[in-house]
mmCIF file of C-alpha atoms in Angstrom:
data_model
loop_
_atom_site.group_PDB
_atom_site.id
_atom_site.type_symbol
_atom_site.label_atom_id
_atom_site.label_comp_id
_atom_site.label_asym_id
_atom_site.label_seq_id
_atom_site.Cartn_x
_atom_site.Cartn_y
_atom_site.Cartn_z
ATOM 1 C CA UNK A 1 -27.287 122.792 -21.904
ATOM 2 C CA UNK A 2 -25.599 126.269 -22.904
ATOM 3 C CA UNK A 3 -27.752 129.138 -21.631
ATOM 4 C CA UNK A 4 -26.960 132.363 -23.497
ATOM 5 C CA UNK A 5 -26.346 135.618 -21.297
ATOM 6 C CA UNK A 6 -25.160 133.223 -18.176
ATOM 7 C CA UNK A 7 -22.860 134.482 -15.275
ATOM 8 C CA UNK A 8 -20.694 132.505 -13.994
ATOM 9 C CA UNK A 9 -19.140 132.990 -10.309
ATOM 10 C CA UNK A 10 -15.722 131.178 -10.240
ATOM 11 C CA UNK A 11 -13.679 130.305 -7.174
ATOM 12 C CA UNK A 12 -9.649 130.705 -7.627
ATOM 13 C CA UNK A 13 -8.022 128.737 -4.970
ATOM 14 C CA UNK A 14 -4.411 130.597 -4.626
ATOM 15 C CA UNK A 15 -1.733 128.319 -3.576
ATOM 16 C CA UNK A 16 1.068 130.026 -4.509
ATOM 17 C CA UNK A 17 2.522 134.046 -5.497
ATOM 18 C CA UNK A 18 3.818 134.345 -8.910
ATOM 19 C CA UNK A 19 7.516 135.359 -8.881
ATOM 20 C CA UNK A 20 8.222 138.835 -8.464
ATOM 21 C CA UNK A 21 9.404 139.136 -11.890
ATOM 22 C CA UNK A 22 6.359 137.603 -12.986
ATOM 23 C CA UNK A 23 3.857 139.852 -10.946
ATOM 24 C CA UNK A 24 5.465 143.115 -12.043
ATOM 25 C CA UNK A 25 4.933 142.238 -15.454
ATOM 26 C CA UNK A 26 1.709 140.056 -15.173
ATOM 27 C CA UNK A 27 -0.022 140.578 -12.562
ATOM 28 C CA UNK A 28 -0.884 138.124 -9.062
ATOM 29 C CA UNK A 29 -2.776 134.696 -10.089
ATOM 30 C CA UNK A 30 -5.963 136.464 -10.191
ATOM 31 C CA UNK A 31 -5.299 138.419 -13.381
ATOM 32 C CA UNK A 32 -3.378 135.799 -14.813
ATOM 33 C CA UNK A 33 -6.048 133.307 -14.690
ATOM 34 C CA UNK A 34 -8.373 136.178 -15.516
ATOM 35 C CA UNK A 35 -6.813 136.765 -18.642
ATOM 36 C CA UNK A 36 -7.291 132.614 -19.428
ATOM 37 C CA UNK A 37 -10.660 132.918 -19.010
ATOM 38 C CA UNK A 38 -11.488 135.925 -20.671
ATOM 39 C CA UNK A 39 -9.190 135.654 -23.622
ATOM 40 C CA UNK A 40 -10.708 131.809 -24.332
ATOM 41 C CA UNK A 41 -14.467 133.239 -23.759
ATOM 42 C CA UNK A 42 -14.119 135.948 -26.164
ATOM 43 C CA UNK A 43 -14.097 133.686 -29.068
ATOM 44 C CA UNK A 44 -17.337 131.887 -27.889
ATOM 45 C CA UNK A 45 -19.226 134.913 -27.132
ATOM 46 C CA UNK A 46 -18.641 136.674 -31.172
ATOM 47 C CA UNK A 47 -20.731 133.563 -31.942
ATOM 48 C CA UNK A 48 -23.673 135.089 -29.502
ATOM 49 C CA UNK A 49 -25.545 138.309 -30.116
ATOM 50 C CA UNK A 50 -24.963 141.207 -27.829
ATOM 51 C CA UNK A 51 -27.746 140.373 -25.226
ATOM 52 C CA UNK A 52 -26.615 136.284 -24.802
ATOM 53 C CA UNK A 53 -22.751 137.203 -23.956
ATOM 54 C CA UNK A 54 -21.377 134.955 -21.031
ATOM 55 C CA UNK A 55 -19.570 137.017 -18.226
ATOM 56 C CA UNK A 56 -18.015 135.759 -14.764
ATOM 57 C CA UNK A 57 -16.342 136.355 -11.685
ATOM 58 C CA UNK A 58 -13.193 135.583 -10.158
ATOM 59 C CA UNK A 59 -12.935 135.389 -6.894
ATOM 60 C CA UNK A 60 -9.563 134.473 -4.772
ATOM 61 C CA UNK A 61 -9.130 132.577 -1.990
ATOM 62 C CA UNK A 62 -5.552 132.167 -0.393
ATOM 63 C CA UNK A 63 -5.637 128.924 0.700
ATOM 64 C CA UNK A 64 -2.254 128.978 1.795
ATOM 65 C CA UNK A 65 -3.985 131.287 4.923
ATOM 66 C CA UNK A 66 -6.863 128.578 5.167
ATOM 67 C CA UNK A 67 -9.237 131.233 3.581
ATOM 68 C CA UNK A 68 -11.909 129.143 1.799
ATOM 69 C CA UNK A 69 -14.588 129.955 -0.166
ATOM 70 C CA UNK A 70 -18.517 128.893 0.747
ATOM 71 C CA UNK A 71 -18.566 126.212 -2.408
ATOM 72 C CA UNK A 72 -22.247 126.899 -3.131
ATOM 73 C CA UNK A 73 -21.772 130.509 -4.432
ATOM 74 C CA UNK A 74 -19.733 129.437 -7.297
ATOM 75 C CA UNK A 75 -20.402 127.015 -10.778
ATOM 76 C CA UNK A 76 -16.641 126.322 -10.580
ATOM 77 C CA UNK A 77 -13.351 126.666 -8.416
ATOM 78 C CA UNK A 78 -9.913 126.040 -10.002
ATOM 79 C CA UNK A 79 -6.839 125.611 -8.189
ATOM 80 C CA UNK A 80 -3.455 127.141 -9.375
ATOM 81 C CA UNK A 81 -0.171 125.733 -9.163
ATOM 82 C CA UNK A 82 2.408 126.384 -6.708
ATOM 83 C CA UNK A 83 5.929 126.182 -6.559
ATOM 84 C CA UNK A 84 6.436 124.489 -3.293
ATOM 85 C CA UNK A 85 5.717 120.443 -2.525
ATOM 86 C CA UNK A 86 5.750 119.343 1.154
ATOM 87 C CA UNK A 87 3.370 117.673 3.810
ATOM 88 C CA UNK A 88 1.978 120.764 5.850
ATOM 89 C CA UNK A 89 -1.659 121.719 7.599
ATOM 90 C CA UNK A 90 -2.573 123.762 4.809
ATOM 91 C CA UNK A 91 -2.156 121.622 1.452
ATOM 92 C CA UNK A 92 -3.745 119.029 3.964
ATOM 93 C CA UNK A 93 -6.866 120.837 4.950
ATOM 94 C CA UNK A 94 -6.826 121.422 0.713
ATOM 95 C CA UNK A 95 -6.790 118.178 -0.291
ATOM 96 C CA UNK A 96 -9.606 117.347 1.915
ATOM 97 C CA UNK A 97 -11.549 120.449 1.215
ATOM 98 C CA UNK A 98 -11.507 119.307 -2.612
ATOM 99 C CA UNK A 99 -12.499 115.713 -1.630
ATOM 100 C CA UNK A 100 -15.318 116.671 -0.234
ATOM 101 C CA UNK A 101 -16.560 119.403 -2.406
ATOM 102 C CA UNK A 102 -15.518 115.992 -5.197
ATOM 103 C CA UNK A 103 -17.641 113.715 -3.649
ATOM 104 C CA UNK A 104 -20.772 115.744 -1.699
ATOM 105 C CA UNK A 105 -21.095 118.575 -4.928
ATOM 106 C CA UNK A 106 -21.401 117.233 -7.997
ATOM 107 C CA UNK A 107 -23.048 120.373 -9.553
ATOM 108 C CA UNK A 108 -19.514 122.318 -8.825
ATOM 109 C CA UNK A 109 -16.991 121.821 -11.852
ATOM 110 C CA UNK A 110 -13.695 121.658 -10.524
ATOM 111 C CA UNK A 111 -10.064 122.372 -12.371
ATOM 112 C CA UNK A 112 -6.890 121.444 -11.423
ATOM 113 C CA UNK A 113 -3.921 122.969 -12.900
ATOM 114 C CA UNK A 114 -0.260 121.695 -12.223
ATOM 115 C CA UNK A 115 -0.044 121.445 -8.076
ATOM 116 C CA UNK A 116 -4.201 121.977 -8.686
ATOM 117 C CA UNK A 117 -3.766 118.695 -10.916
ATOM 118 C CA UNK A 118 -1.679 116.595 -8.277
ATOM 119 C CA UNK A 119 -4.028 117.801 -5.472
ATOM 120 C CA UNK A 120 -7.063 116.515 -6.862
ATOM 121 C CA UNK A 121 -5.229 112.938 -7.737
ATOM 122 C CA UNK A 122 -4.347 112.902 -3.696
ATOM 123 C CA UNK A 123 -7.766 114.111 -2.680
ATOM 124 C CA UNK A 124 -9.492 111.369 -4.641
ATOM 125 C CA UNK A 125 -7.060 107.846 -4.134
ATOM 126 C CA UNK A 126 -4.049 108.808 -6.385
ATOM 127 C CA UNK A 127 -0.408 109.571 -6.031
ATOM 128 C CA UNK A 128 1.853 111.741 -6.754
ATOM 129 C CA UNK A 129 6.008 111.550 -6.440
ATOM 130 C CA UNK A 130 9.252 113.334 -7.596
ATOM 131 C CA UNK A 131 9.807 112.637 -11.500
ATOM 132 C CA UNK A 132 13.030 112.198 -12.040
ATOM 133 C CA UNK A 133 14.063 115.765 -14.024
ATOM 134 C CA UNK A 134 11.836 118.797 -14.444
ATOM 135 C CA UNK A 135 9.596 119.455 -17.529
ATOM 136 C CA UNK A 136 9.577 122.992 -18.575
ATOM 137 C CA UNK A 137 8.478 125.106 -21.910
ATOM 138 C CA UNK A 138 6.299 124.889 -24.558
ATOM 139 C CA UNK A 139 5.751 120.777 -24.659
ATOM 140 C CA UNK A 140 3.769 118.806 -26.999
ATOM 141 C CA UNK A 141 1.999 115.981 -25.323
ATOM 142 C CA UNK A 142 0.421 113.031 -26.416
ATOM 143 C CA UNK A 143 -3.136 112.573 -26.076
ATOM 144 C CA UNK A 144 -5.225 109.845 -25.367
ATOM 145 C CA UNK A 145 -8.421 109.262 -27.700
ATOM 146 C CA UNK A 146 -10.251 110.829 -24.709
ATOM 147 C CA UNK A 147 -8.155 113.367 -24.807
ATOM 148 C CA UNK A 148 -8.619 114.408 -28.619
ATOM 149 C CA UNK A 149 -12.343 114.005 -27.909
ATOM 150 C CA UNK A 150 -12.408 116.928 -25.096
ATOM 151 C CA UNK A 151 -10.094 119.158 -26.430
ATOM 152 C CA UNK A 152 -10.981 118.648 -30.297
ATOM 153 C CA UNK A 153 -7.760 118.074 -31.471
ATOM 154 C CA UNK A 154 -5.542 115.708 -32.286
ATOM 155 C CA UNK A 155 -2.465 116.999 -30.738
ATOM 156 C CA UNK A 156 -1.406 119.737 -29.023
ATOM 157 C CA UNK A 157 1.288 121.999 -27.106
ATOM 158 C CA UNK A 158 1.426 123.656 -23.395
ATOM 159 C CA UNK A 159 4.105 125.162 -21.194
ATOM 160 C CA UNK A 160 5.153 123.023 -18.738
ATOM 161 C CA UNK A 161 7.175 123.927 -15.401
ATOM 162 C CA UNK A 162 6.837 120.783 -12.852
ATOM 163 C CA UNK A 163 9.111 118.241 -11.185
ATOM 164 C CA UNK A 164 6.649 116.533 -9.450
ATOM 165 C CA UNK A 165 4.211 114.169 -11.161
ATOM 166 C CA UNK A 166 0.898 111.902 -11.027
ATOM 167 C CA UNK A 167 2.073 108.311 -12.111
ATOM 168 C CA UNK A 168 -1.417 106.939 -10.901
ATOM 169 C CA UNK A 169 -4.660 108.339 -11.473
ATOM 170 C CA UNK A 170 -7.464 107.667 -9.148
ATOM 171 C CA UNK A 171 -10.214 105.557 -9.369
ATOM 172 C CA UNK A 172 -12.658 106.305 -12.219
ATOM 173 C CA UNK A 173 -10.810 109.207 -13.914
ATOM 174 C CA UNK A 174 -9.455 108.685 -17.411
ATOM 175 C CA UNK A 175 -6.225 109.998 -18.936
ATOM 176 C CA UNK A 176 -6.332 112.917 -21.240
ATOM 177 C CA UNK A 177 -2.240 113.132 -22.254
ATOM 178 C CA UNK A 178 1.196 112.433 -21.673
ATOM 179 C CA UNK A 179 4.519 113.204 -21.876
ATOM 180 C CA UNK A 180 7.938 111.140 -22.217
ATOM 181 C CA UNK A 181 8.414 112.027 -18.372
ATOM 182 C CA UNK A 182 5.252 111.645 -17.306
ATOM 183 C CA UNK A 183 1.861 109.115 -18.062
ATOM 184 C CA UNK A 184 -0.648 111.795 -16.606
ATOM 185 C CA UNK A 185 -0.466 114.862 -17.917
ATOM 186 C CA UNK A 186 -3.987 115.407 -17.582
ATOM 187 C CA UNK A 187 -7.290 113.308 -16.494
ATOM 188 C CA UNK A 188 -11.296 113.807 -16.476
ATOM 189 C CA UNK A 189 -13.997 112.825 -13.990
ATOM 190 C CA UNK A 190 -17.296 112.362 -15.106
ATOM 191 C CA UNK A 191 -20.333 113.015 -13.172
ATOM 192 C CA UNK A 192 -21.550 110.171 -11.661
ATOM 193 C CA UNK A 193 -25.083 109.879 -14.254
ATOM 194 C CA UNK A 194 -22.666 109.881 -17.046
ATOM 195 C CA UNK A 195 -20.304 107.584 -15.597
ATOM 196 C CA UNK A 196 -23.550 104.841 -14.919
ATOM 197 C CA UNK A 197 -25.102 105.894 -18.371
ATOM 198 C CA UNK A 198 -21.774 104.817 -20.492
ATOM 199 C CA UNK A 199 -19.144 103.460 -19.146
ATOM 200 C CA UNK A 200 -17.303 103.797 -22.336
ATOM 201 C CA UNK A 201 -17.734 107.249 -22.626
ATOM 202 C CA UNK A 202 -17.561 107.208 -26.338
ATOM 203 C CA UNK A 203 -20.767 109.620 -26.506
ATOM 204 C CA UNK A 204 -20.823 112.601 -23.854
ATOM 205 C CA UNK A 205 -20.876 115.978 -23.866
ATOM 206 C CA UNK A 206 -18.412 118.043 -21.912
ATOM 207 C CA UNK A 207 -20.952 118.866 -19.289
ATOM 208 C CA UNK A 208 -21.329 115.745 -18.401
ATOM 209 C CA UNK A 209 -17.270 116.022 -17.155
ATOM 210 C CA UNK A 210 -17.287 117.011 -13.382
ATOM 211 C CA UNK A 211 -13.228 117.428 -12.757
ATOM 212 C CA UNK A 212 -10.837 118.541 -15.242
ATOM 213 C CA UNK A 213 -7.206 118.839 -14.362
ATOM 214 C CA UNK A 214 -3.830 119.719 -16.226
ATOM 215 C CA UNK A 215 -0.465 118.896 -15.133
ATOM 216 C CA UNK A 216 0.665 122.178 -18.078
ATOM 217 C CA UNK A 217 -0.143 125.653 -17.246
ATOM 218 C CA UNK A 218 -2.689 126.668 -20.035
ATOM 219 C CA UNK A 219 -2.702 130.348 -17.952
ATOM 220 C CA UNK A 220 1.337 131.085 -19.719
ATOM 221 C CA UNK A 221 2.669 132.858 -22.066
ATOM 222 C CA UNK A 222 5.896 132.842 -23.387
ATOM 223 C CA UNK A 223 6.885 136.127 -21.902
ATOM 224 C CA UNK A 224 5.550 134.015 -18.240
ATOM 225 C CA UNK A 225 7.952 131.438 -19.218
ATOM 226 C CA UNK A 226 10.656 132.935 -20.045
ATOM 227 C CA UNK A 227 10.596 135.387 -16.682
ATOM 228 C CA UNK A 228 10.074 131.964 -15.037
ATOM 229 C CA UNK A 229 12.993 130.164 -16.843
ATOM 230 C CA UNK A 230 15.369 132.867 -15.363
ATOM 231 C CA UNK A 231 14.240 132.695 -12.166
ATOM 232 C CA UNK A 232 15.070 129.341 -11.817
ATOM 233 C CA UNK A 233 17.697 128.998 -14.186
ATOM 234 C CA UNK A 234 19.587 127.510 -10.890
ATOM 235 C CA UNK A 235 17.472 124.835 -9.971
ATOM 236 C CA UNK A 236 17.047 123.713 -13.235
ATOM 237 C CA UNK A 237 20.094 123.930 -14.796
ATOM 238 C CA UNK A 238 22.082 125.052 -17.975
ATOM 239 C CA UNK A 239 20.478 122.088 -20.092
ATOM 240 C CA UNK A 240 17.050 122.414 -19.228
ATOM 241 C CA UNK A 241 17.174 125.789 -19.203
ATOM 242 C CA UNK A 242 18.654 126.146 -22.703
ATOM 243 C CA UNK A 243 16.038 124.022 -23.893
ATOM 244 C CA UNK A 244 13.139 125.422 -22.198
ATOM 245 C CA UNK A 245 14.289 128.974 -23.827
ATOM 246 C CA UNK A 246 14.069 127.424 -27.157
ATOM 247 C CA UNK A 247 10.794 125.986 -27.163
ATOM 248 C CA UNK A 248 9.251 129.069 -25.172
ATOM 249 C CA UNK A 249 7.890 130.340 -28.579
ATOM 250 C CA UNK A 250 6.774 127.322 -29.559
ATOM 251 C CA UNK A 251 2.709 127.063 -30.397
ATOM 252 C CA UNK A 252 0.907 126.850 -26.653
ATOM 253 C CA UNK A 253 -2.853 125.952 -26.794
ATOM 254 C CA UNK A 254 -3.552 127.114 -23.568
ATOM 255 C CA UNK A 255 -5.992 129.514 -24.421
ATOM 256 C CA UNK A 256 -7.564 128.266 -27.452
ATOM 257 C CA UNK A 257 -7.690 124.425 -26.729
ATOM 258 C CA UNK A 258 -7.248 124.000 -22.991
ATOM 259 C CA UNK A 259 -9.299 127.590 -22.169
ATOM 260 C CA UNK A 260 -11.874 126.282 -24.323
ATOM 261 C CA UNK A 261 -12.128 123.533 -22.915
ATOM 262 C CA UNK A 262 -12.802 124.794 -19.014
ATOM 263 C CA UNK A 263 -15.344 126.637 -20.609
ATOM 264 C CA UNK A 264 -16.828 124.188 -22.463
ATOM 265 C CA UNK A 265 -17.083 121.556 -19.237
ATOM 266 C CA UNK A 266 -18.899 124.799 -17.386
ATOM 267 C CA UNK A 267 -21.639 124.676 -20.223
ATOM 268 C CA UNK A 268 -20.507 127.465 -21.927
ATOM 269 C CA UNK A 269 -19.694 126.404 -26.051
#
């Protein structure tokens, strides 16, 4: 149940530095995912008088440096994306960190986004592989009827920049979206109460969700992805990058929908 004039304390688990084009203009992943949050609470908190606004704290932890927060100060912690994909200590010691804090603290929401996404589907009996081309820019996805039901609509954009992909969710999460490339763009947990109360799932409330992830980046804007797009204009080559310029100013719901959404499974509506 929403409690007016909450705080909530927020862990960011850092896995990556934005590109140095990107962090002159943007900031490091703690103002970018700053900005998320506060530009997708704003809207909730004009429907609140003065005295029952939400606020929160964001607190980094560079996991890259094994630097881990104590789980039980925080409602939430959200993992970023990162731009590297290989089996060392550190995304080792992460994906066992989040299984744990998964299976031993249900009362912490967790949130996946991109690498965050494909960590959580390792940490809890998925997989993830090499898809065969990247997926960049402003993307519309196909959602499941889950999907609409959590995010409220019944379609929806969000920038994209991954190779990598989950083609096999783990055991008892449910597919939100998908792309042409990709069957999981996106998947829920739900607490284990709600899971045992309705198997179906065709009456919850987003509280009752205890993992969220996305495989899109609802923390980028076009400017983001178009500073990104250059940087790797490269790697990805002239194709992709020609079409991931032309869809960067295409409608992104990362804020209103997806935003909403992180806020919503944190009680917060």
């Amino acid at each position: 149940m929403y409690q007016p004039g909450t705080h909530r304390r927020i862990a960011l688990l850092i896995c990556d530095v934005p590109a140095d084009s990107v962090r002159e203009q943007h900031g490091d992943y703690t103002r970018i995912f700053g900005t998320l949050l506060e530009e997708s609470l704003k809207p909730i908190n004009k429907t609140h008088s003065a005295d029952s606004q939400t606020t929160f704290t964001l607190e980094p932890f560079d996991v890259r440096m094994q630097v881990y927060p104590k789980e039980d100060d925080y409602d939430a912690i959200l993992i970023t994306g990162s731009g590297a994909w290989k089996n060392i200590d550190w995304m080792k010691k992460l994906i066992e960190y989040v299984r744990v804090v998964a299976t031993e603290k249900p009362r912490i929401k967790i949130f996946g986004i991109c690498f965050g996404h494909q960590i959580v589907a390792l940490a809890m009996g998925g997989t993830c592989v090499r898809n065969t081309r990247f997926e960049v820019s402003a993307t519309k996805l196909q959602l499941t009827e889950l999907g609409k039901r959590v995010y409220g609509i019944e379609s929806g954009n969000i920038h994209l920049m991954n190779r990598d992909h989950v083609p096999t969710k783990p055991p008892s999460f449910h597919v939100l979206a998908s792309s042409s490339q990709s069957p999981i763009h996106g998947m829920v947990l739900f607490s284990q109460s709600e899971s045992l109360r309705d198997a179906s799932h065709s009456n919850f409330r987003l509280t009752d969700i205890h993992i969220l992830t996305s495989q899109g980046h609802p923390e980028f804007t076009e400017s983001i992805m178009r500073l990104l797009l250059g940087v790797r204009r490269g790697i990805l080559g002239p194709e992709i990058f020609d079409d991931g310029q032309s869809r960067a100013s295409n409608q992104n719901d990362g804020i209103a929908v997806v935003g909403k959404a992180i806020w919503g499974v944190m009680g917060v509506e």
